[in-house]
XYZ file of C-alpha atoms in Angstrom:
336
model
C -25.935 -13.042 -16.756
C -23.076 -15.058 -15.442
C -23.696 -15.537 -11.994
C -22.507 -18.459 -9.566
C -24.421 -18.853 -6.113
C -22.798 -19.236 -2.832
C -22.061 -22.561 -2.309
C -23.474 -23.397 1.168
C -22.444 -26.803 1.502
C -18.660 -25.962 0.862
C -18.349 -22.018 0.671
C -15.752 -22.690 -1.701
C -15.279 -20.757 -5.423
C -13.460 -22.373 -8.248
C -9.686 -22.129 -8.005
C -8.797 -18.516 -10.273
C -5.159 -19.498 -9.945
C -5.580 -21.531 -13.251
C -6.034 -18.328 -15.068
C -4.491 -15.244 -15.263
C -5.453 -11.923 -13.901
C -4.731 -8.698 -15.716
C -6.492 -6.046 -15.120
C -4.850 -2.373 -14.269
C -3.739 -3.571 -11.662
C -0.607 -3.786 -9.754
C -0.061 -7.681 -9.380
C 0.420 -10.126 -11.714
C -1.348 -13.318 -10.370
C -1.861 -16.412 -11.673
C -4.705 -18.566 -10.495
C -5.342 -22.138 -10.584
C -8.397 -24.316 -9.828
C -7.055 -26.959 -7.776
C -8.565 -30.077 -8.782
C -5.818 -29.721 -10.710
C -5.365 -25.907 -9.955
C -4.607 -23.791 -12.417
C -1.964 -20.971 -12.748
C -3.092 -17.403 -12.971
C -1.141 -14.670 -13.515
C -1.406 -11.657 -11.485
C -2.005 -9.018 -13.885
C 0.197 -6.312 -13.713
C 0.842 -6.006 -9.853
C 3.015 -3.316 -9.781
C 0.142 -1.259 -8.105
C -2.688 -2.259 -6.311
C -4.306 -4.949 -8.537
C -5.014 -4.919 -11.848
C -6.782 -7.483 -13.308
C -4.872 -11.071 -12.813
C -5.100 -13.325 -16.007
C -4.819 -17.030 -14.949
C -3.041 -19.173 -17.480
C -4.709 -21.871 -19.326
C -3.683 -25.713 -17.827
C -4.004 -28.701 -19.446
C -6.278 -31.094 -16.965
C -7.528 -28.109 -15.267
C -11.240 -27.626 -15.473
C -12.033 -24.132 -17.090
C -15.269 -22.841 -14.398
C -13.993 -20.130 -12.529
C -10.197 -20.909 -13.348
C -7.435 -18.035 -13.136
C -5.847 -15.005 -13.870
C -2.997 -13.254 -14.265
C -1.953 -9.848 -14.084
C 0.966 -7.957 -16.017
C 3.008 -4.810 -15.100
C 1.246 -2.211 -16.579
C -2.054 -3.840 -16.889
C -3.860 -1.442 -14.589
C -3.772 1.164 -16.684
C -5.046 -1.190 -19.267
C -8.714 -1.427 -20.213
C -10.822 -4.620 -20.147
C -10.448 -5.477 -24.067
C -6.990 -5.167 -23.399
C -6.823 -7.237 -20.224
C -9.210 -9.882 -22.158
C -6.662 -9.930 -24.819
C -3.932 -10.435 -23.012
C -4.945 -13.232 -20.796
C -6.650 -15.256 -24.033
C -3.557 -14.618 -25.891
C -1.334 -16.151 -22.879
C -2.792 -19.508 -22.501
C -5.199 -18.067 -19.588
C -8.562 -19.544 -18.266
C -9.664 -16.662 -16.020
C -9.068 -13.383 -14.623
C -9.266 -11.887 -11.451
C -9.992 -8.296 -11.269
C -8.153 -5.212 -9.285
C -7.243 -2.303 -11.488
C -8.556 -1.681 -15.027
C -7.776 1.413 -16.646
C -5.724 2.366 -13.002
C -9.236 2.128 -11.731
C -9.485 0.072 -8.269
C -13.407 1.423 -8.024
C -14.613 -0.477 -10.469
C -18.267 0.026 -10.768
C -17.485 3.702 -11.605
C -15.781 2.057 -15.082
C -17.937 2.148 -18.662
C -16.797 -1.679 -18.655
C -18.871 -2.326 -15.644
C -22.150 0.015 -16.334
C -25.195 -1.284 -17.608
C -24.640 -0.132 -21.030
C -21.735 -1.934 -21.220
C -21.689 -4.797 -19.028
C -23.367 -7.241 -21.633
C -20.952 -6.610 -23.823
C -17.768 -7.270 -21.011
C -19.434 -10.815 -20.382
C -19.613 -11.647 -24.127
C -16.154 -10.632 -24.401
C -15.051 -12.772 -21.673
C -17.282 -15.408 -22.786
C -16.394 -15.170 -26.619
C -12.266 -15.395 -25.385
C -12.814 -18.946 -23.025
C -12.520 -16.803 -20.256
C -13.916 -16.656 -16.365
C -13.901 -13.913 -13.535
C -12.231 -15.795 -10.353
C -12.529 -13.078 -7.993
C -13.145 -9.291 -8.080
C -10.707 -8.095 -5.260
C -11.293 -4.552 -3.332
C -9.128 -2.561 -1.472
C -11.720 -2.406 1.478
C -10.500 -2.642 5.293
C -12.458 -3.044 8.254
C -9.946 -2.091 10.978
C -11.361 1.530 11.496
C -12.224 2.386 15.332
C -14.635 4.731 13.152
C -18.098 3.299 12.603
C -19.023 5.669 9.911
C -15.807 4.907 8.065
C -16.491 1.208 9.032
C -19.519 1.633 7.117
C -18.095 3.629 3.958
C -16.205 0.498 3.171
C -19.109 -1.646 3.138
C -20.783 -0.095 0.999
C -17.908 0.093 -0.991
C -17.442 -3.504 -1.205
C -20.856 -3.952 -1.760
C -21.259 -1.905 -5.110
C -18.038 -4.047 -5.582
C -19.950 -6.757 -5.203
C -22.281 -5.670 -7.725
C -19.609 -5.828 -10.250
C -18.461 -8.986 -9.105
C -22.401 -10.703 -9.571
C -22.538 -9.713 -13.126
C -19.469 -10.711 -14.451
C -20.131 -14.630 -12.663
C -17.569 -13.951 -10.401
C -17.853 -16.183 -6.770
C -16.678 -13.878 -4.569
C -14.731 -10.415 -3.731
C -11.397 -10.375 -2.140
C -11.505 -7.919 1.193
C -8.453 -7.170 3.851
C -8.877 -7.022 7.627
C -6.477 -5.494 8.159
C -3.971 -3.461 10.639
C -4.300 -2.626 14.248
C -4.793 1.319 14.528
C -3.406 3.585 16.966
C -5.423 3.688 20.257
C -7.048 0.390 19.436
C -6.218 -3.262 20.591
C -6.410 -6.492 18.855
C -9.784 -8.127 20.366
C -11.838 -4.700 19.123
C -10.307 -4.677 15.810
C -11.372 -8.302 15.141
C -15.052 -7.470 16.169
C -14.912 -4.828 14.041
C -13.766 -6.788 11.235
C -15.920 -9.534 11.965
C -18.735 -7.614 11.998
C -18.140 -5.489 9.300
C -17.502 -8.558 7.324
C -20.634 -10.201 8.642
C -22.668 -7.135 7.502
C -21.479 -7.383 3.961
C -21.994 -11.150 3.623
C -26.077 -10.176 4.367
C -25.709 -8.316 1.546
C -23.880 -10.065 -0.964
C -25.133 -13.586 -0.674
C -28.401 -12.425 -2.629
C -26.465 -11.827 -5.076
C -24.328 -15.132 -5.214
C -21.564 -13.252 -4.537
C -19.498 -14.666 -1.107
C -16.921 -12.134 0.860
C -13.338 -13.385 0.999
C -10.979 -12.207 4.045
C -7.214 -12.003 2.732
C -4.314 -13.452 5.199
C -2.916 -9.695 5.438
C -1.945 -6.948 8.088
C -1.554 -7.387 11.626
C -4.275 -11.229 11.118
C -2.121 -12.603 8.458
C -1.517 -15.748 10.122
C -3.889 -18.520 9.700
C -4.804 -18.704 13.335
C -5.983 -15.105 13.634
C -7.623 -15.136 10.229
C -9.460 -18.207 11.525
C -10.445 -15.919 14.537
C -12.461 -13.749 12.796
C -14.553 -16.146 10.649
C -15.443 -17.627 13.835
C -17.059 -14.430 14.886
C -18.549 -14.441 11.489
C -20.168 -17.665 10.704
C -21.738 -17.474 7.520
C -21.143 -19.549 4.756
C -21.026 -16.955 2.206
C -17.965 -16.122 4.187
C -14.798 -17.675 3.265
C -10.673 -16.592 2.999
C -8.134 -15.910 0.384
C -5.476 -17.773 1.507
C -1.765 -16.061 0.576
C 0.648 -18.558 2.069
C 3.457 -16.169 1.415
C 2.537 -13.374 3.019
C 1.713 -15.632 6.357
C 5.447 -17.557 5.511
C 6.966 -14.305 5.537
C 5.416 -12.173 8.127
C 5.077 -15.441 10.995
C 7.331 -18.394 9.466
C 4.412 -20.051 9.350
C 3.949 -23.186 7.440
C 2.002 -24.249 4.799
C 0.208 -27.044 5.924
C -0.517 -25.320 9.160
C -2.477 -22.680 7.358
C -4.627 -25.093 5.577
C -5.234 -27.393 9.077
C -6.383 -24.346 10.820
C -8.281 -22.384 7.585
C -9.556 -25.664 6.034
C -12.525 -25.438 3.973
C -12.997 -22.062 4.275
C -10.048 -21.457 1.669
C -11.729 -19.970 -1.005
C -8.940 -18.723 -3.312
C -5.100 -18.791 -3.218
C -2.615 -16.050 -3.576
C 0.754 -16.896 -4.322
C 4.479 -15.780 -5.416
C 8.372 -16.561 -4.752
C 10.512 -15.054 -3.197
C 13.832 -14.988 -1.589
C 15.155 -13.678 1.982
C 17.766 -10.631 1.478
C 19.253 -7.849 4.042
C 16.384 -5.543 3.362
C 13.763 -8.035 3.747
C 12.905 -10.214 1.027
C 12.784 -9.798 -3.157
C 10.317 -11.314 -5.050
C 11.866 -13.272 -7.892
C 10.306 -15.761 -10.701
C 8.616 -18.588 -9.775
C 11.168 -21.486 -8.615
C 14.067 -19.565 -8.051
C 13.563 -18.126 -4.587
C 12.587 -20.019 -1.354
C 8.852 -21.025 -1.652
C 7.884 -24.342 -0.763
C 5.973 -25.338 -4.461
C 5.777 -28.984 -3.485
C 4.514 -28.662 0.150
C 1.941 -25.728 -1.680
C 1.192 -29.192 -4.177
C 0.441 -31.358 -1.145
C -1.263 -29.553 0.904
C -3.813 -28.224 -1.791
C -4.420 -32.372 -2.318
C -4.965 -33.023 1.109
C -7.205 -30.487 1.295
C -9.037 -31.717 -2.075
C -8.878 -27.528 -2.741
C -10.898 -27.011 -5.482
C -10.818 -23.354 -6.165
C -8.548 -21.145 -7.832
C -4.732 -20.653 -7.593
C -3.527 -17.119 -8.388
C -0.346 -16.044 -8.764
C 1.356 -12.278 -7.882
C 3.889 -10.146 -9.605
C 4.125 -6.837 -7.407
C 6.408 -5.202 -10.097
C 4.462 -1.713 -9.395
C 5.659 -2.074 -5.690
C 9.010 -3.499 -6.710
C 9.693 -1.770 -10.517
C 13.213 -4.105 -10.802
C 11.046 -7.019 -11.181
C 10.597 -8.926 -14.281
C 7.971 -7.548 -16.982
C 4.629 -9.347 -16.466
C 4.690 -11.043 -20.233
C 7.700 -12.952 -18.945
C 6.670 -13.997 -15.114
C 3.399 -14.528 -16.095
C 3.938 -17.578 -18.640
C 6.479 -18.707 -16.390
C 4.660 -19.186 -13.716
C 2.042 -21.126 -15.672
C 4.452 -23.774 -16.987
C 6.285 -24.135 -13.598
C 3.459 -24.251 -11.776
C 2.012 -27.334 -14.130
C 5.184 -29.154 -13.504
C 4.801 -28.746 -9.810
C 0.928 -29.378 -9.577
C 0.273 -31.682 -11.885
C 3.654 -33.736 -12.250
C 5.192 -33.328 -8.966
């Protein structure tokens, strides 16, 4: 069984950027490890998220590295998603969607009769599970629905300690009508705090996305402070916290630290409607201050990038951003 233990001591996973997700899902995300972090494709991210396939670097240490995820990968199934990230330079994949299956414990790829066979797959192919993400959301004022998503998450989780994966991705996530900030981050907290009991057994840690109405570092930070667990940790996606607050890079790593677990990222560019996600150094994200501050921060997890082409269909197919990403992102990370 590939399993990886919560690190106590740092709370940190192995960078997934470096490797490519692609499951069903609707991202395309690469992932890198950043001791030299490695590029991951988010697998096809024009839904929810599909499996992201992290592309394959050079210096980049394989444990835990990448994914990256293509267009229609979440309506692929896991041979297919192995395939694809082994046959585009990938070291790792980070699961959302398989088969256009976000649940994925209810999959024949995930059930015991199967599951051996999944890890040899993965295993035989060079390549490692960064992160299993969910679409689980603690914001509820409902305790029983509170509690729905834990368990969710937790049978997630299962999933997640079979394949060797270090953690499961989670969201907060929005304020709801008739609520107010301060309850919605207890509940979150200690929703979160509930699931970490229940996970760590496992080896499997709980990671908070930047997303929703705590996408900025500082209220992300907010919550885990409420939490304190070390099996508790965040999925830091720069871009959304750029683009919702203007908030800058290095001030999400100062106030988020250590607890980074994994990194999201993408490019994009500002337009009348909002912004449009374009390939990777062509639009307005800050690669080199992304470079510097994963340095300073001696980030040694995994770097995954997104391709939303299911949210935004005039994007890109995912066999062309995805290998892009991986050779810009080299350039950046590892020359720059």
């Amino acid at each position: 069984m590939l399993r990886s233990r919560c690190d106590r001591s740092r709370g940190t996973a192995q960078c997934e950027r470096s490797a490519a997700q692609y499951a069903g899902c609707d991202r395309h995300a690469a992932h890198c490890r950043q001791r030299t972090p490695r590029a991951a494709g988010d697998r096809a991210r024009g839904t929810g998220r599909s499996a992201k396939v992290l592309p394959r670097r050079p210096s980049c240490e394989s444990r835990h590295n990448g994914y990256a995820r293509a267009d229609d990968v979440g309506m692929r199934s896991m041979p297919q998603i192995i395939q694809l990230a082994a046959d585009s330079g990938y070291d790792g994949i980070e699961l959302r969607f398989v088969e256009g299956e976000d649940s994925l414990w209810k999959l024949a790829a995930f059930s015991a009769t199967q599951m051996a066979e999944t890890r040899r797959a993965l295993i035989d192919h060079g390549l490692a599970i960064a992160c299993v993400d969910t679409s689980c959301r603690f914001h509820s004022p409902d305790a029983t629905q509170r509690d729905a998503e834990i368990q969710e998450a937790e049978r997630m989780s299962d999933v997640a300690a079979e394949l060797g994966a270090p953690g499961i991705r989670v969201f907060g996530d929005t304020i709801q009508p008739g609520a107010d900030r301060n309850s919605t981050r207890k509940w979150i907290a200690e929703s979160i705090r509930n699931l970490a009991d229940r996970t760590e057994p496992k080896g499997v840690q709980v990671w908070l996305e930047t997303h929703g109405d705590f996408v900025a570092a500082g209220e992300t930070a907010a919550i885990l402070r409420q939490c304190s667990s070390p099996c508790i940790g965040v999925v830091w996606d720069p871009v959304n916290s750029l683009v919702a607050t203007g908030e800058p890079l290095g001030q999400g790593t100062a106030l988020l630290g250590s607890a980074i677990r994994h990194v999201h990222v993408k490019d994009f560019q500002r337009c009348a409607d909002g912004v449009q996600y374009v390939l990777t150094g062509q639009g307005a994200f800050p690669w080199q201050d992304l470079s510097t501050a994963l340095k300073q921060l001696r980030y040694d997890g995994f770097v995954s990038f997104e391709w939303e082409k299911k949210w935004h269909p005039e994007l890109e197919d995912a066999t062309i951003a995805v290998p892009h990403f991986a050779k810009q992102f080299a350039k950046v990370y590892v020359n720059g």
